[in-house]
XYZ file of C-alpha atoms in Angstrom:
588
model
C 2.895 -88.903 -23.552
C 5.776 -87.180 -21.543
C 6.329 -84.488 -24.297
C 2.755 -83.696 -24.465
C 2.726 -83.062 -20.658
C 6.051 -81.035 -21.010
C 4.416 -78.988 -23.973
C 1.284 -78.365 -21.731
C 3.347 -77.158 -18.816
C 5.282 -74.978 -20.979
C 2.287 -73.341 -22.760
C 0.646 -72.890 -19.161
C 4.169 -71.150 -17.965
C 3.984 -69.012 -21.047
C 0.555 -67.932 -20.532
C 1.316 -66.948 -16.824
C 4.447 -65.269 -17.764
C 2.405 -63.445 -20.404
C -0.303 -62.586 -17.787
C 2.178 -61.417 -15.236
C 3.899 -59.160 -17.988
C 0.460 -57.665 -18.945
C -0.563 -57.210 -15.261
C 2.802 -55.475 -14.755
C 2.407 -53.479 -17.642
C -1.216 -52.391 -16.674
C 0.019 -51.823 -13.171
C 2.838 -49.549 -14.567
C 0.306 -47.569 -16.910
C -2.226 -47.035 -13.856
C 0.825 -45.741 -11.686
C 1.973 -43.318 -14.684
C -1.893 -42.229 -14.714
C -1.929 -41.735 -11.051
C 1.350 -39.691 -11.089
C 0.115 -37.634 -13.996
C -3.259 -37.098 -12.047
C -1.128 -36.099 -9.000
C 1.008 -33.766 -11.012
C -2.022 -31.986 -12.459
C -3.672 -31.714 -8.970
C -0.485 -30.574 -7.713
C -0.233 -27.745 -10.309
C -3.726 -26.785 -9.836
C -3.656 -26.418 -6.088
C 0.049 -25.303 -5.789
C 0.565 -23.108 -8.806
C 3.952 -21.480 -9.294
C 4.358 -17.877 -8.196
C 2.600 -15.566 -10.504
C 4.798 -13.288 -12.335
C 4.807 -9.618 -11.384
C 3.244 -7.536 -14.086
C 6.171 -5.165 -14.247
C 4.679 -3.179 -17.312
C 1.615 -2.236 -15.273
C 3.572 -1.608 -12.153
C 6.032 0.719 -13.976
C 3.281 3.350 -14.824
C 1.663 3.266 -11.400
C 5.194 3.464 -10.059
C 6.221 6.542 -11.921
C 2.625 8.267 -11.203
C 2.950 7.615 -7.504
C 6.677 8.688 -7.380
C 5.571 12.193 -8.980
C 2.525 12.544 -6.383
C 5.142 11.857 -3.636
C 7.697 14.309 -5.043
C 5.063 17.104 -4.370
C 5.040 16.162 -0.749
C 8.573 15.452 0.160
C 9.962 18.625 -1.845
C 8.491 20.818 0.589
C 10.825 19.330 3.329
C 13.754 21.338 2.316
C 12.312 24.928 2.036
C 9.029 25.106 4.011
C 10.670 26.993 6.779
C 11.970 29.749 4.515
C 8.850 29.629 2.814
C 7.133 30.775 5.942
C 9.962 33.309 6.715
C 9.596 34.795 3.158
C 5.723 35.415 3.769
C 6.788 37.816 6.541
C 3.639 36.625 8.537
C 5.709 36.486 11.809
C 9.000 37.662 13.142
C 9.616 35.359 15.723
C 11.513 32.444 14.235
C 10.411 30.189 16.944
C 6.809 30.311 15.320
C 7.674 29.196 12.123
C 6.903 25.650 12.844
C 3.316 26.566 13.870
C 2.586 28.049 10.587
C 4.337 25.450 8.667
C 2.347 22.837 10.421
C -0.872 24.440 9.578
C 0.328 24.458 5.690
C 1.352 20.917 5.911
C -1.974 19.871 7.491
C -4.176 21.677 4.702
C -3.180 18.830 2.574
C -4.223 16.094 4.958
C -7.432 18.021 5.756
C -8.616 17.864 2.108
C -7.703 14.533 1.878
C -10.009 13.739 4.666
C -12.683 14.875 2.578
C -11.789 13.508 -0.765
C -10.353 10.087 0.010
C -13.538 8.244 0.410
C -14.907 10.036 -2.586
C -12.175 9.082 -5.102
C -12.257 5.510 -3.658
C -15.756 5.140 -4.339
C -15.658 6.550 -7.847
C -12.761 4.378 -8.737
C -15.127 1.474 -7.899
C -17.870 2.710 -9.858
C -16.079 4.463 -12.914
C -12.634 2.616 -13.152
C -8.871 3.006 -11.636
C -7.619 4.411 -14.826
C -9.649 7.495 -15.274
C -9.240 8.612 -11.355
C -5.655 7.905 -11.718
C -5.066 9.985 -14.559
C -7.345 12.686 -13.342
C -5.715 12.535 -9.997
C -2.070 13.089 -11.394
C -3.327 15.900 -13.817
C -5.195 17.821 -11.234
C -2.171 17.489 -8.593
C 0.244 18.739 -11.281
C -1.944 22.079 -11.646
C -2.288 22.422 -7.902
C 1.418 21.999 -7.552
C 2.015 24.569 -10.356
C -0.055 27.033 -8.484
C 1.765 26.480 -5.290
C 4.883 27.702 -6.865
C 2.912 31.141 -7.673
C 1.772 31.502 -3.982
C 2.705 35.123 -2.976
C 0.587 35.114 0.118
C 0.541 32.540 2.875
C -3.414 32.057 2.339
C -2.622 31.372 -1.397
C -0.055 28.472 -0.335
C -2.841 27.094 1.959
C -5.502 27.036 -0.810
C -3.270 25.246 -3.411
C -1.998 22.687 -0.938
C -5.710 22.214 0.025
C -6.708 21.802 -3.689
C -3.802 19.315 -4.354
C -5.296 17.058 -1.820
C -8.884 17.575 -2.966
C -8.014 16.721 -6.572
C -5.608 13.927 -5.952
C -6.657 10.735 -4.356
C -4.178 8.380 -5.928
C -2.986 6.899 -2.790
C -5.930 4.922 -2.150
C -6.534 4.251 -5.857
C -2.961 2.911 -6.279
C -3.696 0.375 -3.484
C -6.932 -0.787 -5.159
C -5.099 -0.883 -8.620
C -2.069 -3.309 -7.075
C -4.687 -5.426 -5.295
C -6.369 -6.156 -8.856
C -3.201 -7.193 -10.805
C -1.570 -9.346 -7.961
C -2.490 -12.515 -5.983
C -1.374 -14.056 -2.758
C 1.890 -15.364 -4.446
C 3.124 -11.838 -5.534
C 1.115 -9.196 -3.434
C 3.840 -8.656 -0.948
C 6.449 -7.697 -3.380
C 4.040 -5.520 -5.506
C 2.908 -3.579 -2.456
C 6.510 -2.877 -1.536
C 6.538 -0.590 -4.422
C 4.712 2.047 -2.230
C 7.427 1.945 0.332
C 10.137 1.898 -2.384
C 8.563 4.799 -4.332
C 8.382 7.095 -1.097
C 11.835 6.059 -0.297
C 13.094 7.552 -3.599
C 10.857 10.420 -3.244
C 12.332 11.156 0.207
C 15.663 11.416 -1.460
C 14.795 13.063 -4.860
C 12.154 15.356 -3.278
C 14.385 17.464 -1.085
C 17.229 17.493 -3.516
C 14.654 19.124 -6.160
C 13.277 21.451 -3.551
C 16.508 22.493 -1.969
C 18.438 22.849 -5.381
C 15.820 24.988 -7.229
C 14.054 26.878 -4.322
C 15.371 30.588 -3.904
C 17.631 30.480 -6.802
C 18.584 34.365 -6.494
C 19.487 33.772 -2.823
C 21.405 30.442 -3.307
C 23.117 31.244 -6.613
C 23.655 35.030 -7.104
C 26.441 34.760 -9.337
C 24.879 32.081 -11.524
C 21.596 34.448 -11.749
C 23.500 37.363 -13.184
C 23.742 35.496 -16.364
C 19.968 35.496 -16.903
C 17.910 38.476 -18.156
C 16.898 40.681 -15.475
C 13.041 40.220 -16.073
C 13.455 36.428 -15.392
C 15.480 37.273 -12.171
C 12.976 39.725 -11.249
C 10.228 37.222 -11.637
C 11.940 34.663 -9.677
C 12.484 37.287 -6.818
C 8.579 37.631 -6.750
C 7.930 33.731 -6.912
C 11.223 32.320 -5.462
C 9.404 28.702 -5.035
C 8.181 28.502 -8.518
C 11.173 26.349 -10.063
C 10.973 23.239 -7.968
C 7.141 23.214 -8.316
C 7.251 23.676 -12.000
C 9.556 20.994 -12.497
C 7.151 18.405 -10.540
C 4.193 19.802 -12.261
C 5.995 19.010 -15.838
C 6.765 15.659 -14.499
C 3.074 15.070 -13.525
C 1.796 16.211 -16.863
C 4.233 13.802 -18.305
C 2.627 11.053 -16.237
C -0.776 12.211 -17.574
C 0.577 11.524 -21.135
C 2.137 8.162 -19.988
C -1.000 7.086 -18.272
C -3.080 7.754 -21.056
C -1.033 5.923 -23.356
C 0.056 2.831 -21.121
C -2.047 2.637 -18.260
C -4.500 -0.047 -18.367
C -8.024 -0.491 -16.637
C -8.167 -3.349 -14.042
C -11.615 -2.783 -12.530
C -13.692 -5.073 -14.976
C -16.867 -4.041 -13.189
C -16.443 -0.374 -13.594
C -18.232 1.892 -16.011
C -14.981 2.611 -18.068
C -14.147 -0.940 -18.526
C -17.463 -1.766 -19.779
C -17.879 1.344 -21.828
C -14.379 1.259 -23.588
C -12.359 -1.764 -23.028
C -14.971 -4.573 -23.439
C -15.464 -4.666 -27.176
C -19.009 -5.511 -28.383
C -17.965 -8.343 -30.397
C -16.250 -9.779 -27.413
C -19.462 -9.259 -25.126
C -20.492 -12.646 -23.542
C -24.233 -11.494 -23.471
C -24.361 -10.790 -27.033
C -22.588 -13.933 -28.172
C -24.933 -15.891 -26.027
C -27.818 -14.429 -27.710
C -26.523 -15.196 -31.098
C -25.842 -18.726 -30.113
C -29.368 -19.152 -28.803
C -30.973 -17.649 -31.983
C -29.112 -20.233 -34.057
C -30.931 -23.108 -32.173
C -33.954 -24.831 -32.930
C -36.980 -24.749 -30.718
C -36.458 -27.682 -28.801
C -32.746 -27.264 -28.387
C -33.384 -23.615 -27.321
C -35.741 -24.748 -24.574
C -33.285 -27.439 -23.390
C -30.506 -24.708 -23.306
C -32.615 -22.238 -21.141
C -33.427 -25.040 -18.934
C -29.715 -26.160 -18.570
C -28.715 -22.544 -17.979
C -31.172 -22.087 -15.245
C -30.070 -25.172 -13.468
C -26.377 -23.861 -13.820
C -27.301 -20.445 -12.501
C -29.209 -22.045 -9.661
C -26.231 -24.350 -8.711
C -23.957 -21.173 -8.916
C -26.174 -18.985 -6.619
C -26.275 -21.829 -4.324
C -22.695 -22.208 -4.166
C -22.372 -18.343 -3.771
C -24.721 -18.269 -0.901
C -22.745 -21.169 0.849
C -19.584 -19.498 0.371
C -20.827 -16.226 1.676
C -22.163 -17.977 4.633
C -18.671 -19.572 5.316
C -16.909 -16.403 5.088
C -19.420 -14.574 7.270
C -19.485 -17.104 9.860
C -15.652 -16.904 10.032
C -15.772 -13.192 10.165
C -18.344 -12.975 12.938
C -21.499 -12.347 10.601
C -24.876 -14.185 10.617
C -27.163 -14.263 7.777
C -30.685 -13.112 7.532
C -32.550 -13.753 4.296
C -29.124 -14.159 2.544
C -28.163 -10.732 3.473
C -25.179 -10.323 5.920
C -25.275 -8.287 9.050
C -23.325 -7.862 12.148
C -24.024 -10.055 14.975
C -24.663 -7.311 17.177
C -27.865 -6.446 15.349
C -26.666 -3.148 13.882
C -28.522 -3.775 10.605
C -27.484 -4.373 7.043
C -23.926 -3.315 6.147
C -21.616 -2.846 3.160
C -18.927 -5.401 2.626
C -16.387 -3.284 4.572
C -18.427 -3.740 7.725
C -18.568 -7.512 7.585
C -16.707 -8.731 10.372
C -14.090 -6.808 12.204
C -11.035 -7.312 9.677
C -11.902 -4.557 7.335
C -12.500 -1.863 9.829
C -9.551 -3.008 12.248
C -7.169 -2.944 9.166
C -8.370 0.616 8.559
C -7.537 1.752 12.096
C -4.212 -0.136 12.021
C -3.100 1.638 9.053
C -4.233 5.003 10.604
C -2.433 4.007 13.839
C 0.785 3.492 11.944
C 0.448 6.605 10.246
C -0.368 8.610 13.371
C 2.770 7.123 15.249
C 4.891 7.791 11.999
C 3.867 11.283 11.574
C 4.498 12.038 15.212
C 8.091 10.615 15.141
C 8.752 12.544 11.873
C 7.602 15.796 13.492
C 9.528 15.158 16.694
C 12.798 14.201 15.304
C 13.836 17.563 14.063
C 12.482 19.470 17.087
C 14.429 16.880 19.489
C 17.896 17.061 17.517
C 17.766 20.769 17.201
C 17.682 21.346 20.941
C 20.966 22.585 22.464
C 23.015 19.968 24.531
C 21.935 21.458 27.859
C 18.257 20.738 26.864
C 19.225 17.039 26.131
C 19.255 17.788 22.360
C 22.075 17.032 19.807
C 22.609 20.816 18.697
C 21.858 19.941 15.138
C 21.920 22.582 12.331
C 19.276 22.416 9.202
C 22.097 21.083 7.284
C 22.546 18.216 9.746
C 18.974 17.664 9.655
C 18.869 17.443 5.992
C 21.780 15.051 5.796
C 20.015 12.673 8.343
C 16.726 12.773 6.230
C 18.601 11.999 3.079
C 20.273 8.974 4.803
C 16.926 7.925 6.168
C 15.507 8.064 2.700
C 18.217 5.724 1.394
C 17.304 3.198 4.072
C 13.700 3.424 3.420
C 14.589 2.490 -0.236
C 16.685 -0.535 0.393
C 14.354 -1.681 3.364
C 11.360 -1.719 1.006
C 13.372 -3.347 -1.783
C 14.832 -5.979 0.152
C 13.642 -6.728 3.788
C 10.043 -5.774 3.589
C 9.023 -8.330 0.749
C 11.137 -11.051 2.556
C 9.372 -10.632 5.850
C 5.931 -10.582 4.263
C 6.497 -13.333 2.080
C 8.103 -15.711 5.104
C 5.780 -14.770 8.017
C 2.683 -13.286 6.408
C 1.286 -9.689 6.880
C -0.135 -10.089 10.362
C 2.813 -11.604 11.972
C 5.096 -9.386 10.308
C 2.927 -6.387 11.525
C 3.204 -7.695 15.071
C 7.002 -8.432 14.915
C 7.622 -4.758 13.299
C 5.690 -3.051 16.180
C 7.974 -4.852 18.704
C 11.011 -3.571 16.876
C 9.388 0.059 16.384
C 8.665 0.043 20.108
C 12.258 -0.930 21.187
C 13.602 1.659 19.203
C 11.388 4.553 20.435
C 12.368 3.511 24.086
C 15.995 3.547 23.165
C 16.062 6.491 20.867
C 15.900 9.431 23.577
C 19.088 7.963 25.133
C 21.223 9.269 22.297
C 21.124 12.576 23.996
C 23.957 11.404 26.038
C 26.095 11.639 23.060
C 25.067 15.405 22.335
C 27.947 17.321 20.818
C 28.887 21.065 20.906
C 30.372 22.635 17.840
C 34.101 22.190 18.977
C 33.519 18.615 20.025
C 36.161 15.899 18.927
C 35.802 14.400 15.651
C 35.652 10.785 17.322
C 32.801 11.710 19.507
C 30.870 13.523 16.636
C 31.416 10.192 14.348
C 30.185 8.082 17.460
C 26.826 10.365 17.743
C 26.293 9.783 13.916
C 26.773 6.080 13.985
C 24.686 5.544 16.931
C 21.982 8.096 15.787
C 21.560 6.531 12.134
C 21.720 2.938 13.573
C 18.712 3.711 15.700
C 17.049 5.442 12.915
C 17.587 2.544 10.590
C 16.494 -0.076 13.051
C 13.239 1.958 13.588
C 12.807 2.151 9.893
C 12.985 -1.636 9.524
C 9.738 -1.732 11.687
C 8.177 1.160 10.196
C 8.583 -0.073 6.595
C 7.152 -3.443 7.374
C 4.332 -1.819 9.346
C 3.155 0.321 6.401
C 3.509 -2.375 3.836
C 1.731 -5.243 5.820
C -0.977 -2.692 6.734
C -1.432 -2.278 2.852
C -1.532 -5.835 2.178
C -4.127 -6.626 5.012
C -6.472 -3.695 3.840
C -6.217 -5.402 0.244
C -6.904 -8.707 1.580
C -10.004 -8.124 3.663
C -12.542 -7.480 0.868
C -13.043 -8.393 -2.691
C -11.795 -6.322 -5.481
C -15.135 -4.795 -6.225
C -15.194 -3.158 -2.634
C -11.509 -2.413 -2.211
C -11.859 1.262 -3.650
C -14.369 1.909 -0.950
C -12.313 0.463 1.750
C -9.212 2.391 0.745
C -10.960 5.489 0.711
C -12.339 4.916 4.128
C -8.798 3.940 5.261
C -7.303 7.067 3.851
C -9.818 9.126 5.290
C -9.022 7.802 8.760
C -5.342 8.143 7.972
C -5.922 11.751 6.969
C -7.519 12.410 10.326
C -4.521 10.757 12.006
C -1.931 12.799 9.910
C -4.002 15.881 10.660
C -3.761 15.439 14.314
C -0.393 14.070 14.826
C 1.568 17.212 14.333
C -0.643 18.987 16.583
C -0.554 16.422 19.380
C 3.301 15.825 19.302
C 3.990 19.615 19.414
C 1.711 20.262 22.234
C 3.063 17.384 24.227
C 6.542 17.996 23.527
C 6.371 21.733 24.249
C 4.558 20.977 27.606
C 7.167 18.355 28.770
C 9.959 20.639 28.082
C 8.085 23.383 30.014
C 7.557 21.203 33.151
C 11.342 20.721 33.408
C 10.700 17.333 35.400
C 13.075 14.538 35.864
C 13.138 11.040 34.537
C 10.638 9.706 33.267
C 8.485 12.924 33.002
C 11.442 14.765 31.165
C 11.817 14.838 27.216
C 11.643 10.949 27.236
C 8.002 11.067 28.071
C 6.845 11.876 24.429
C 8.961 8.920 22.977
C 7.306 6.622 25.585
C 3.876 8.013 24.705
C 4.436 7.089 21.002
C 5.781 3.669 21.886
C 2.723 3.232 24.019
C 0.483 3.460 21.075
C 2.239 0.997 19.311
C 1.689 -1.386 22.232
C -2.062 -0.782 22.037
C -1.790 -1.260 18.091
C -0.171 -4.866 18.868
C -3.165 -5.589 21.214
C -5.666 -4.795 18.256
C -4.193 -7.167 16.111
C -5.256 -10.152 18.250
C -8.811 -9.173 17.693
C -8.162 -9.899 13.875
C -9.404 -13.152 12.090
C -6.627 -15.356 10.476
C -8.099 -14.859 7.231
C -6.480 -11.443 6.803
C -3.447 -13.101 5.387
C -5.454 -14.519 2.487
C -6.956 -12.618 -0.237
C -10.784 -12.739 -0.123
C -10.874 -13.287 -3.967
C -8.883 -16.326 -3.829
C -10.624 -17.575 -0.633
C -13.767 -17.642 -2.619
C -12.239 -19.633 -5.480
C -11.002 -22.086 -2.941
C -14.434 -22.486 -1.288
C -16.129 -23.023 -4.756
C -13.843 -26.140 -5.018
C -15.773 -27.332 -1.839
C -13.266 -26.576 0.590
C -13.721 -25.346 4.172
C -12.017 -22.024 5.399
C -9.655 -24.216 7.528
C -8.911 -26.318 4.411
C -8.245 -23.215 2.338
C -5.812 -21.713 4.747
C -3.945 -24.957 5.079
C -3.694 -25.170 1.190
C -2.346 -21.735 1.200
C 0.175 -22.445 3.647
C 1.195 -25.610 1.593
C 1.354 -23.189 -1.541
C 3.922 -20.799 0.235
C 6.119 -23.622 1.445
C 6.278 -24.995 -2.283
C 7.287 -21.607 -3.433
C 9.941 -21.383 -0.841
């Protein structure tokens, strides 16, 4: 009897132990499934940083570099070019005619930027980029044959008219990047211009006026060639850049890929007929029976209706956040101005354009002011710089631009976001401008001790480098914000508008700074109405730009294409922004 009870107890204990083990096993399996689901959700919500498409970037980098060389190469010889035209004998007026020549490019950009941006949206990025670099090469080649001043103006105007690649490049970059790698990709624009700021003046300064610069060397060449270069002394640098441009045309034709999937070029040449989803769907429907076909169409209609409902809700969420109301599912501004394109939906798109123009305005003003200021004699609070000294300073500045865009700018944008980076850069830029005129206390005569000269250069280049840290971040963050505020379908139009406004700013900046600086020097007033006033004026514009940033919505740091994807998952805008922040922290 006792043995039976003992056996029964052992059996019961064994069952309990087995059940416990099974429950533990099931619990472990559930934990594993939950961990796996969490990992899958984590990977979906927090994907790793998207690899930068360097092959696509390389072609765009080379195209933009060559386009920039045609601008920066003029820095080294434009004054001599005006002199050789013999249109004025007073050397003090060279800058006036040089300014008109430089402004002719921005004037044509004023008319063409929007058009090229619009065409890149409708036709495609690839054909517009290739046409732009080809047209720019031809115009650059013609500029080398400018025997008269008016011919030089026409060729520069033609260059700006045929080449709208600045805005199209930004649209291209916005389509091959996302929020995880956009800051690094957009820094390519600053890096490229930094390289062009070093290489361009070297090409122009080395190959312009060869008969005057290298008389002994030119004796080795046939006399017809030497006489030809006497007539066209600025042909060689422009010929070199034009050949580089034609090389880019060939490079783009072979390797440049189309990124605008809604453009005519993509649909006509890239999207193969056998991969056309509409034709594949029709073939699938024809293979079904009548009942199956009816069920298929009914299911498709339900899916389309659901997608349209989701899309409408997404537009409403974005529109409400951007200050837009809905009327008949068509967004309009809350002030009742009527129906508008996407770039007019809310303040972010237009404000981003004006911020970019403002940055360009203060940038050009300083670039025009710097040589005018440093070339003044010491008794007029200048630095008594020669053209060679100015060239050295520009070359060092170009190196600062290059390394700044390569290292510092991507780090700032990744860590702080485009809007906060823009604000911090404006503060840096303003401090540098207020401090910059005080370098005049170190102005040196030709016979100054070497120690004083060295101190002057250290302080001067430190101030320029400090300011350039801010300028590099300002431009790159402006580019990123402009790319973020609209969908890819409208990026070409927005960049066209932005570059049109930027062209106006660059057109006015040399005139404004030249007039104000001349007026201030003519007044001969004491502090603060002396030469410092123009620096304070530029700093004041920076403060105004800083104030404008506080009218921008926080969605400016978030690509609109990705914002729509999060909203499709059922998130609110606040939740989407929070997930975006978590993603950035995870990458760090």
